[in-house]
Amino acid sequence: MKSGIIIAALVIVLCTTANTEGLVEAPDLQKWATEATPPSGVTMRVVETEFGTRLEIENTRTEPTSVVLRELETPGLSDTVLRYEALMGSAGLSGMAYLEMWAVAGEDAWFSRALDDPFAGDSAERHTSTPFFLQEEDTIDQVRLGVRFEGPGRVTLGNLSLSTQDSPMLSHGMAGIVGSLFGLGSALWATLACFFAWKGRA
């Protein structure tokens, strides 16, 4: 039983282990607030809270609004997983708000939004993130980090970061093969255990 658990844990580690590299870590929030160009009806400022320094974004617009906080040049970036993360809280939100990231290639742009982790009303600060999966044939020139409002309200952001994650040590196909072999071996092990138990030898 113990050996089976160890093998399962090894398979999981091999299939998920990856190297990460930070593109944005511990940004200067004051610089972000002064250099950003928010749409009309949106204001940004840096505030001190009990949890530390935070970027506060106040939105008075009633229509869905994307607020870009930072544009990063990433020429030739491909074959990686981008992950945009932050500590986020909300106050007086009508509708929802969530992290939003855009991947830009020339005239084309695609977004990734943390739709699985929206904020509404008054929400305590928590960690949230959204990924963007770039295939080998996908190459982008720029990444835009921001937040999306579906209605008026206020959010705070802290510990903002953007990182890239290398491909796993095992490809998805290899991971499937390893998983299948492990499952087959477990089935054979269980069959033998039942057989010897029936014979009174296990």
PDB file of N, CA, C and O in Angstrom, residues 8-47:
ATOM      1  N   ALA A   8       2.327   6.798  -6.859  1.00  0.00           N
ATOM      2  CA  ALA A   8       1.314   7.770  -7.303  1.00  0.00           C
ATOM      3  C   ALA A   8       1.810   9.191  -7.106  1.00  0.00           C
ATOM      4  O   ALA A   8       1.643  10.047  -7.977  1.00  0.00           O
ATOM      5  N   ALA A   9       2.431   9.447  -5.953  1.00  0.00           N
ATOM      6  CA  ALA A   9       2.940  10.795  -5.688  1.00  0.00           C
ATOM      7  C   ALA A   9       4.042  11.160  -6.682  1.00  0.00           C
ATOM      8  O   ALA A   9       4.103  12.297  -7.163  1.00  0.00           O
ATOM      9  N   LEU A  10       4.902  10.186  -7.025  1.00  0.00           N
ATOM     10  CA  LEU A  10       5.970  10.439  -7.984  1.00  0.00           C
ATOM     11  C   LEU A  10       5.410  10.775  -9.359  1.00  0.00           C
ATOM     12  O   LEU A  10       5.895  11.675 -10.035  1.00  0.00           O
ATOM     13  N   VAL A  11       4.364  10.049  -9.767  1.00  0.00           N
ATOM     14  CA  VAL A  11       3.733  10.319 -11.061  1.00  0.00           C
ATOM     15  C   VAL A  11       3.166  11.724 -11.093  1.00  0.00           C
ATOM     16  O   VAL A  11       3.334  12.469 -12.068  1.00  0.00           O
ATOM     17  N   ILE A  12       2.498  12.147 -10.018  1.00  0.00           N
ATOM     18  CA  ILE A  12       1.908  13.484  -9.955  1.00  0.00           C
ATOM     19  C   ILE A  12       2.996  14.545 -10.052  1.00  0.00           C
ATOM     20  O   ILE A  12       2.876  15.526 -10.781  1.00  0.00           O
ATOM     21  N   VAL A  13       4.106  14.362  -9.321  1.00  0.00           N
ATOM     22  CA  VAL A  13       5.190  15.334  -9.344  1.00  0.00           C
ATOM     23  C   VAL A  13       5.809  15.434 -10.726  1.00  0.00           C
ATOM     24  O   VAL A  13       6.051  16.517 -11.256  1.00  0.00           O
ATOM     25  N   LEU A  14       6.061  14.303 -11.359  1.00  0.00           N
ATOM     26  CA  LEU A  14       6.662  14.296 -12.686  1.00  0.00           C
ATOM     27  C   LEU A  14       5.781  14.963 -13.717  1.00  0.00           C
ATOM     28  O   LEU A  14       6.250  15.600 -14.656  1.00  0.00           O
ATOM     29  N   CYS A  15       4.481  14.830 -13.557  1.00  0.00           N
ATOM     30  CA  CYS A  15       3.549  15.364 -14.545  1.00  0.00           C
ATOM     31  C   CYS A  15       3.237  16.834 -14.333  1.00  0.00           C
ATOM     32  O   CYS A  15       2.680  17.486 -15.201  1.00  0.00           O
ATOM     33  N   THR A  16       3.577  17.392 -13.159  1.00  0.00           N
ATOM     34  CA  THR A  16       3.182  18.771 -12.894  1.00  0.00           C
ATOM     35  C   THR A  16       4.352  19.696 -12.589  1.00  0.00           C
ATOM     36  O   THR A  16       4.189  20.908 -12.618  1.00  0.00           O
ATOM     37  N   THR A  17       5.524  19.145 -12.286  1.00  0.00           N
ATOM     38  CA  THR A  17       6.655  19.991 -11.936  1.00  0.00           C
ATOM     39  C   THR A  17       7.040  20.895 -13.100  1.00  0.00           C
ATOM     40  O   THR A  17       7.149  20.459 -14.225  1.00  0.00           O
ATOM     41  N   ALA A  18       7.245  22.164 -12.822  1.00  0.00           N
ATOM     42  CA  ALA A  18       7.629  23.107 -13.876  1.00  0.00           C
ATOM     43  C   ALA A  18       8.433  24.235 -13.253  1.00  0.00           C
ATOM     44  O   ALA A  18       8.314  24.526 -12.062  1.00  0.00           O
ATOM     45  N   ASN A  19       9.270  24.870 -14.060  1.00  0.00           N
ATOM     46  CA  ASN A  19      10.042  26.015 -13.611  1.00  0.00           C
ATOM     47  C   ASN A  19       9.262  27.289 -13.887  1.00  0.00           C
ATOM     48  O   ASN A  19       8.596  27.412 -14.915  1.00  0.00           O
ATOM     49  N   THR A  20       9.344  28.237 -12.969  1.00  0.00           N
ATOM     50  CA  THR A  20       8.651  29.511 -13.157  1.00  0.00           C
ATOM     51  C   THR A  20       9.669  30.642 -13.157  1.00  0.00           C
ATOM     52  O   THR A  20      10.716  30.558 -12.527  1.00  0.00           O
ATOM     53  N   GLU A  21       9.329  31.696 -13.868  1.00  0.00           N
ATOM     54  CA  GLU A  21      10.181  32.883 -13.932  1.00  0.00           C
ATOM     55  C   GLU A  21       9.298  34.116 -13.813  1.00  0.00           C
ATOM     56  O   GLU A  21       8.282  34.224 -14.503  1.00  0.00           O
ATOM     57  N   GLY A  22       9.654  35.012 -12.916  1.00  0.00           N
ATOM     58  CA  GLY A  22       8.848  36.201 -12.695  1.00  0.00           C
ATOM     59  C   GLY A  22       9.116  37.283 -13.726  1.00  0.00           C
ATOM     60  O   GLY A  22      10.260  37.666 -13.940  1.00  0.00           O
ATOM     61  N   LEU A  23       8.061  37.761 -14.377  1.00  0.00           N
ATOM     62  CA  LEU A  23       8.170  38.903 -15.283  1.00  0.00           C
ATOM     63  C   LEU A  23       7.852  40.193 -14.534  1.00  0.00           C
ATOM     64  O   LEU A  23       8.392  41.246 -14.846  1.00  0.00           O
ATOM     65  N   VAL A  24       6.942  40.099 -13.574  1.00  0.00           N
ATOM     66  CA  VAL A  24       6.607  41.234 -12.701  1.00  0.00           C
ATOM     67  C   VAL A  24       6.562  40.712 -11.279  1.00  0.00           C
ATOM     68  O   VAL A  24       5.824  39.774 -10.971  1.00  0.00           O
ATOM     69  N   GLU A  25       7.356  41.306 -10.398  1.00  0.00           N
ATOM     70  CA  GLU A  25       7.361  40.929  -8.991  1.00  0.00           C
ATOM     71  C   GLU A  25       7.504  42.190  -8.144  1.00  0.00           C
ATOM     72  O   GLU A  25       8.379  43.026  -8.418  1.00  0.00           O
ATOM     73  N   ALA A  26       6.656  42.335  -7.134  1.00  0.00           N
ATOM     74  CA  ALA A  26       6.701  43.489  -6.233  1.00  0.00           C
ATOM     75  C   ALA A  26       6.789  44.808  -7.000  1.00  0.00           C
ATOM     76  O   ALA A  26       7.768  45.551  -6.871  1.00  0.00           O
ATOM     77  N   PRO A  27       5.794  45.127  -7.816  1.00  0.00           N
ATOM     78  CA  PRO A  27       5.853  46.361  -8.606  1.00  0.00           C
ATOM     79  C   PRO A  27       5.723  47.613  -7.744  1.00  0.00           C
ATOM     80  O   PRO A  27       5.201  47.566  -6.630  1.00  0.00           O
ATOM     81  N   ASP A  28       6.194  48.732  -8.279  1.00  0.00           N
ATOM     82  CA  ASP A  28       6.044  50.036  -7.641  1.00  0.00           C
ATOM     83  C   ASP A  28       4.612  50.508  -7.910  1.00  0.00           C
ATOM     84  O   ASP A  28       4.310  51.034  -8.980  1.00  0.00           O
ATOM     85  N   LEU A  29       3.724  50.327  -6.946  1.00  0.00           N
ATOM     86  CA  LEU A  29       2.305  50.636  -7.157  1.00  0.00           C
ATOM     87  C   LEU A  29       2.073  52.123  -7.409  1.00  0.00           C
ATOM     88  O   LEU A  29       1.174  52.494  -8.165  1.00  0.00           O
ATOM     89  N   GLN A  30       2.883  52.967  -6.774  1.00  0.00           N
ATOM     90  CA  GLN A  30       2.731  54.401  -6.999  1.00  0.00           C
ATOM     91  C   GLN A  30       3.025  54.744  -8.460  1.00  0.00           C
ATOM     92  O   GLN A  30       2.325  55.549  -9.089  1.00  0.00           O
ATOM     93  N   LYS A  31       4.023  54.105  -9.011  1.00  0.00           N
ATOM     94  CA  LYS A  31       4.372  54.312 -10.415  1.00  0.00           C
ATOM     95  C   LYS A  31       3.272  53.804 -11.329  1.00  0.00           C
ATOM     96  O   LYS A  31       2.912  54.446 -12.313  1.00  0.00           O
ATOM     97  N   TRP A  32       2.722  52.650 -10.980  1.00  0.00           N
ATOM     98  CA  TRP A  32       1.622  52.103 -11.782  1.00  0.00           C
ATOM     99  C   TRP A  32       0.433  53.053 -11.773  1.00  0.00           C
ATOM    100  O   TRP A  32      -0.201  53.279 -12.803  1.00  0.00           O
ATOM    101  N   ALA A  33       0.111  53.593 -10.597  1.00  0.00           N
ATOM    102  CA  ALA A  33      -1.059  54.466 -10.464  1.00  0.00           C
ATOM    103  C   ALA A  33      -0.891  55.755 -11.257  1.00  0.00           C
ATOM    104  O   ALA A  33      -1.851  56.270 -11.843  1.00  0.00           O
ATOM    105  N   THR A  34       0.328  56.304 -11.282  1.00  0.00           N
ATOM    106  CA  THR A  34       0.538  57.586 -11.961  1.00  0.00           C
ATOM    107  C   THR A  34       0.739  57.425 -13.465  1.00  0.00           C
ATOM    108  O   THR A  34       0.423  58.334 -14.230  1.00  0.00           O
ATOM    109  N   GLU A  35       1.244  56.290 -13.890  1.00  0.00           N
ATOM    110  CA  GLU A  35       1.527  56.095 -15.312  1.00  0.00           C
ATOM    111  C   GLU A  35       0.367  55.471 -16.084  1.00  0.00           C
ATOM    112  O   GLU A  35       0.335  55.540 -17.312  1.00  0.00           O
ATOM    113  N   ALA A  36      -0.565  54.855 -15.401  1.00  0.00           N
ATOM    114  CA  ALA A  36      -1.713  54.238 -16.077  1.00  0.00           C
ATOM    115  C   ALA A  36      -2.634  55.318 -16.629  1.00  0.00           C
ATOM    116  O   ALA A  36      -2.682  56.449 -16.123  1.00  0.00           O
ATOM    117  N   THR A  37      -3.378  54.960 -17.663  1.00  0.00           N
ATOM    118  CA  THR A  37      -4.360  55.871 -18.254  1.00  0.00           C
ATOM    119  C   THR A  37      -5.742  55.211 -18.188  1.00  0.00           C
ATOM    120  O   THR A  37      -6.195  54.593 -19.160  1.00  0.00           O
ATOM    121  N   PRO A  38      -6.415  55.308 -17.056  1.00  0.00           N
ATOM    122  CA  PRO A  38      -7.719  54.656 -16.919  1.00  0.00           C
ATOM    123  C   PRO A  38      -8.785  55.368 -17.739  1.00  0.00           C
ATOM    124  O   PRO A  38      -8.648  56.560 -18.052  1.00  0.00           O
ATOM    125  N   PRO A  39      -9.849  54.682 -18.098  1.00  0.00           N
ATOM    126  CA  PRO A  39     -10.953  55.340 -18.830  1.00  0.00           C
ATOM    127  C   PRO A  39     -11.663  56.353 -17.949  1.00  0.00           C
ATOM    128  O   PRO A  39     -11.508  56.354 -16.718  1.00  0.00           O
ATOM    129  N   SER A  40     -12.426  57.226 -18.563  1.00  0.00           N
ATOM    130  CA  SER A  40     -13.181  58.217 -17.798  1.00  0.00           C
ATOM    131  C   SER A  40     -14.118  57.514 -16.826  1.00  0.00           C
ATOM    132  O   SER A  40     -14.700  56.471 -17.133  1.00  0.00           O
ATOM    133  N   GLY A  41     -14.238  58.101 -15.633  1.00  0.00           N
ATOM    134  CA  GLY A  41     -15.077  57.490 -14.615  1.00  0.00           C
ATOM    135  C   GLY A  41     -14.344  56.514 -13.726  1.00  0.00           C
ATOM    136  O   GLY A  41     -14.931  55.935 -12.812  1.00  0.00           O
ATOM    137  N   VAL A  42     -13.049  56.331 -13.989  1.00  0.00           N
ATOM    138  CA  VAL A  42     -12.234  55.413 -13.188  1.00  0.00           C
ATOM    139  C   VAL A  42     -11.056  56.180 -12.599  1.00  0.00           C
ATOM    140  O   VAL A  42     -10.356  56.901 -13.310  1.00  0.00           O
ATOM    141  N   THR A  43     -10.847  56.066 -11.305  1.00  0.00           N
ATOM    142  CA  THR A  43      -9.715  56.711 -10.641  1.00  0.00           C
ATOM    143  C   THR A  43      -8.869  55.659  -9.931  1.00  0.00           C
ATOM    144  O   THR A  43      -9.379  54.625  -9.483  1.00  0.00           O
ATOM    145  N   MET A  44      -7.580  55.947  -9.825  1.00  0.00           N
ATOM    146  CA  MET A  44      -6.640  55.029  -9.194  1.00  0.00           C
ATOM    147  C   MET A  44      -5.776  55.786  -8.199  1.00  0.00           C
ATOM    148  O   MET A  44      -5.358  56.908  -8.469  1.00  0.00           O
ATOM    149  N   ARG A  45      -5.501  55.173  -7.068  1.00  0.00           N
ATOM    150  CA  ARG A  45      -4.599  55.772  -6.097  1.00  0.00           C
ATOM    151  C   ARG A  45      -4.008  54.679  -5.213  1.00  0.00           C
ATOM    152  O   ARG A  45      -4.555  53.562  -5.130  1.00  0.00           O
ATOM    153  N   VAL A  46      -2.916  54.981  -4.568  1.00  0.00           N
ATOM    154  CA  VAL A  46      -2.261  54.042  -3.659  1.00  0.00           C
ATOM    155  C   VAL A  46      -2.709  54.345  -2.237  1.00  0.00           C
ATOM    156  O   VAL A  46      -2.717  55.513  -1.817  1.00  0.00           O
ATOM    157  N   VAL A  47      -3.103  53.311  -1.500  1.00  0.00           N
ATOM    158  CA  VAL A  47      -3.581  53.484  -0.131  1.00  0.00           C
ATOM    159  C   VAL A  47      -2.827  52.520   0.788  1.00  0.00           C
ATOM    160  O   VAL A  47      -2.315  51.494   0.346  1.00  0.00           O
TER     161      VAL A  47
END
